[in-house]
Short mmCIF file of C-alpha atoms in Angstrom, two decimals:
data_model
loop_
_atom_site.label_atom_id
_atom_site.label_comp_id
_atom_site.label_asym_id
_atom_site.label_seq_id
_atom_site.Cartn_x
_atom_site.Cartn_y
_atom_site.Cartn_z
CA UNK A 126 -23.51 28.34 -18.61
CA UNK A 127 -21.78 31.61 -17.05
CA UNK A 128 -22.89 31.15 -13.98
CA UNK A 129 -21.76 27.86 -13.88
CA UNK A 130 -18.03 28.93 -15.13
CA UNK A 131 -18.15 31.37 -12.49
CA UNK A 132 -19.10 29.14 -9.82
CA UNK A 133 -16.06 26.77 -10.79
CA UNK A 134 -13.56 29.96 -11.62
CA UNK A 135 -10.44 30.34 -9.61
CA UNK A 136 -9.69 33.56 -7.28
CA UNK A 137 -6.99 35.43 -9.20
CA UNK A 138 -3.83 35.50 -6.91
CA UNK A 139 -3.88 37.88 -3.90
CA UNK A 140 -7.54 38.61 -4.18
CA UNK A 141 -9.87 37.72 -1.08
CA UNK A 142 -12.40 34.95 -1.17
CA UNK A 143 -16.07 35.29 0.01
CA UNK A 144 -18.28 32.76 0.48
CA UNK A 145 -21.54 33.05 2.10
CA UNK A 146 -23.77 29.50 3.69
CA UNK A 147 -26.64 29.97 4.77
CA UNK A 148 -29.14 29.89 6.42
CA UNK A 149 -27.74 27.72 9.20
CA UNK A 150 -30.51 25.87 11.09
CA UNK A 151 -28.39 23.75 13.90
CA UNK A 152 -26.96 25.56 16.23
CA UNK A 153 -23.35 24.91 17.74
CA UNK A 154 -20.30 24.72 16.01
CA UNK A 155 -18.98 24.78 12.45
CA UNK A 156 -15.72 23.75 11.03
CA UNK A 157 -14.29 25.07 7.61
CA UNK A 158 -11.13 23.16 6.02
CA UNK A 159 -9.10 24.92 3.41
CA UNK A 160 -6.95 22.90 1.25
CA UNK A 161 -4.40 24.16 -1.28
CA UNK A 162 -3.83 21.65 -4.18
CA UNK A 163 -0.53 22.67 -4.66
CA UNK A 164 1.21 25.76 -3.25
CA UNK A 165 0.82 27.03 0.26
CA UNK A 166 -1.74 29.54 1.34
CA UNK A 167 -2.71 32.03 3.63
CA UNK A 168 -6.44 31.57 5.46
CA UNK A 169 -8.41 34.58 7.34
CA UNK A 170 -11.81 33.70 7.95
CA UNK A 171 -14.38 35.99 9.30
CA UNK A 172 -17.85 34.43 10.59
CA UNK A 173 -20.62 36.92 10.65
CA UNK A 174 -24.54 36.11 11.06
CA UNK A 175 -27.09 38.16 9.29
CA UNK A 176 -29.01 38.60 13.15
CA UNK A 177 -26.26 40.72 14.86
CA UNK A 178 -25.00 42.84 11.74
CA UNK A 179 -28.44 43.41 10.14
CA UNK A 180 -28.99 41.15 7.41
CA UNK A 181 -27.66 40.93 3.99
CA UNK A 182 -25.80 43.83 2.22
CA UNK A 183 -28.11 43.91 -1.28
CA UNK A 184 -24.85 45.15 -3.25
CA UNK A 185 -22.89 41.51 -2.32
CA UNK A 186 -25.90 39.21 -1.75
CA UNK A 187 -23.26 38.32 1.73
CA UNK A 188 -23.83 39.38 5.11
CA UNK A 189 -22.62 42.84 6.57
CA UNK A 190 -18.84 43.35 7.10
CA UNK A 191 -18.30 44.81 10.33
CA UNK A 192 -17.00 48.06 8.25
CA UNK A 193 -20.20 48.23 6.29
CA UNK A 194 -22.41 47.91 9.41
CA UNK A 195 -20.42 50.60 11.00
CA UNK A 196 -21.14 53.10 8.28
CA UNK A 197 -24.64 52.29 7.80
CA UNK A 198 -24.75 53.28 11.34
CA UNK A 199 -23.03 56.07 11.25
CA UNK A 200 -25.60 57.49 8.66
CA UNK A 201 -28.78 56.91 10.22
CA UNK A 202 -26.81 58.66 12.94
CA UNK A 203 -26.41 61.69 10.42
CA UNK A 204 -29.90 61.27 9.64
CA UNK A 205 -31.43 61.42 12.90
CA UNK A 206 -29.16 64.90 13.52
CA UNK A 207 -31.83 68.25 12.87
CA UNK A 208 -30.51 71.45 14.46
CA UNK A 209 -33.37 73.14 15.87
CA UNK A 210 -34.44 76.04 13.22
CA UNK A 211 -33.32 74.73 10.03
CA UNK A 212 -35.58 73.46 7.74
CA UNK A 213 -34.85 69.42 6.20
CA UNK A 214 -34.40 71.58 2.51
CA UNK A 215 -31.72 73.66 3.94
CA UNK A 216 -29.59 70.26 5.11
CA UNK A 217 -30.50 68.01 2.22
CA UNK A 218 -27.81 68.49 -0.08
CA UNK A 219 -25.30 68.26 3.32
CA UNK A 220 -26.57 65.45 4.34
CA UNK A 221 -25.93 63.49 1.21
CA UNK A 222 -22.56 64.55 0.84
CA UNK A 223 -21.65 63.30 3.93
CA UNK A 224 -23.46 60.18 2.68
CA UNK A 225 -21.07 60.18 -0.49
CA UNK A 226 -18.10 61.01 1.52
CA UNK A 227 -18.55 58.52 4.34
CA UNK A 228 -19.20 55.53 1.29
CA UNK A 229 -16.29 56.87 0.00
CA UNK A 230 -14.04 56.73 2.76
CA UNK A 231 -15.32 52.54 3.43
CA UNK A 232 -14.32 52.31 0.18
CA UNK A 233 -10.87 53.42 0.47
CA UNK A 234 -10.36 51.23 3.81
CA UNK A 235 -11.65 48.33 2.05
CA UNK A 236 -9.08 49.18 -0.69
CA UNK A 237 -6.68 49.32 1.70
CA UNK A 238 -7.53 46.56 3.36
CA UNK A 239 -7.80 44.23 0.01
CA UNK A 240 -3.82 45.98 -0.61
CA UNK A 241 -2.45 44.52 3.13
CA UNK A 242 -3.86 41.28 2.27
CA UNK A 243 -1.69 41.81 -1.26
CA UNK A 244 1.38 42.40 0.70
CA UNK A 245 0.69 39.58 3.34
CA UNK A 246 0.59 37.17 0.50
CA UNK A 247 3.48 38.38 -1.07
CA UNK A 248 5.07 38.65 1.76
CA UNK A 249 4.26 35.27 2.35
CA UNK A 250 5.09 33.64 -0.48
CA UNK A 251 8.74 34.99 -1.60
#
């Protein structure tokens, strides 16, 4: 029953949307209509496949944001770095708090992106 009220539960105003379809089996091209049933709204839509960004992010059962990808990058990056004398003990603990610190700065620009699309809509609407 809760996953059914969820599925039929309205966004909360000035929150984003995300939808993921899938998987898509015809190629060419798609059309998405957005209809407001009573006040005017403001549409951004993002297509990403799974192929080029590297599947499905396991925290949001959606495919990567560009953002996401980036990072994820960006660490295996990190990963691959092993200055020549140093053993993988001595760069262990760096290397996962430049893990934490890179998560935590996509998290911030996701914050801040989620904020602009606030204003936009506020912006928008008064």
């Amino acid at each position: 029953r809760q996953k059914k009220m969820a599925k039929h539960q309205r966004a909360s105003e000035g929150d984003a949307v995300e939808k993921t379809y899938g998987p898509i089996v015809a190629p060419g091209w798609y059309r998405l209509c957005v209809k407001s049933s009573w006040y005017p709204i403001t549409v951004e839509m993002e297509l990403r496949k799974a192929s080029a960004l590297g599947g499905i992010d396991k925290r949001t059962g959606h495919v990567y944001t560009y953002q996401r990808r980036h990072m994820l990058e960006e660490e295996a990056e990190m990963e691959d770095m092993k200055p020549e004398g140093l053993q993988d003990e001595d760069l262990k603990k760096t290397h996962d708090q430049l893990k934490r610190l890179n998560r935590l700065l996509g998290e911030i620009k996701d914050n801040q992106q989620k904020e602009q699309h606030r204003s936009t809509l506020h912006a928008a609407t008064n």
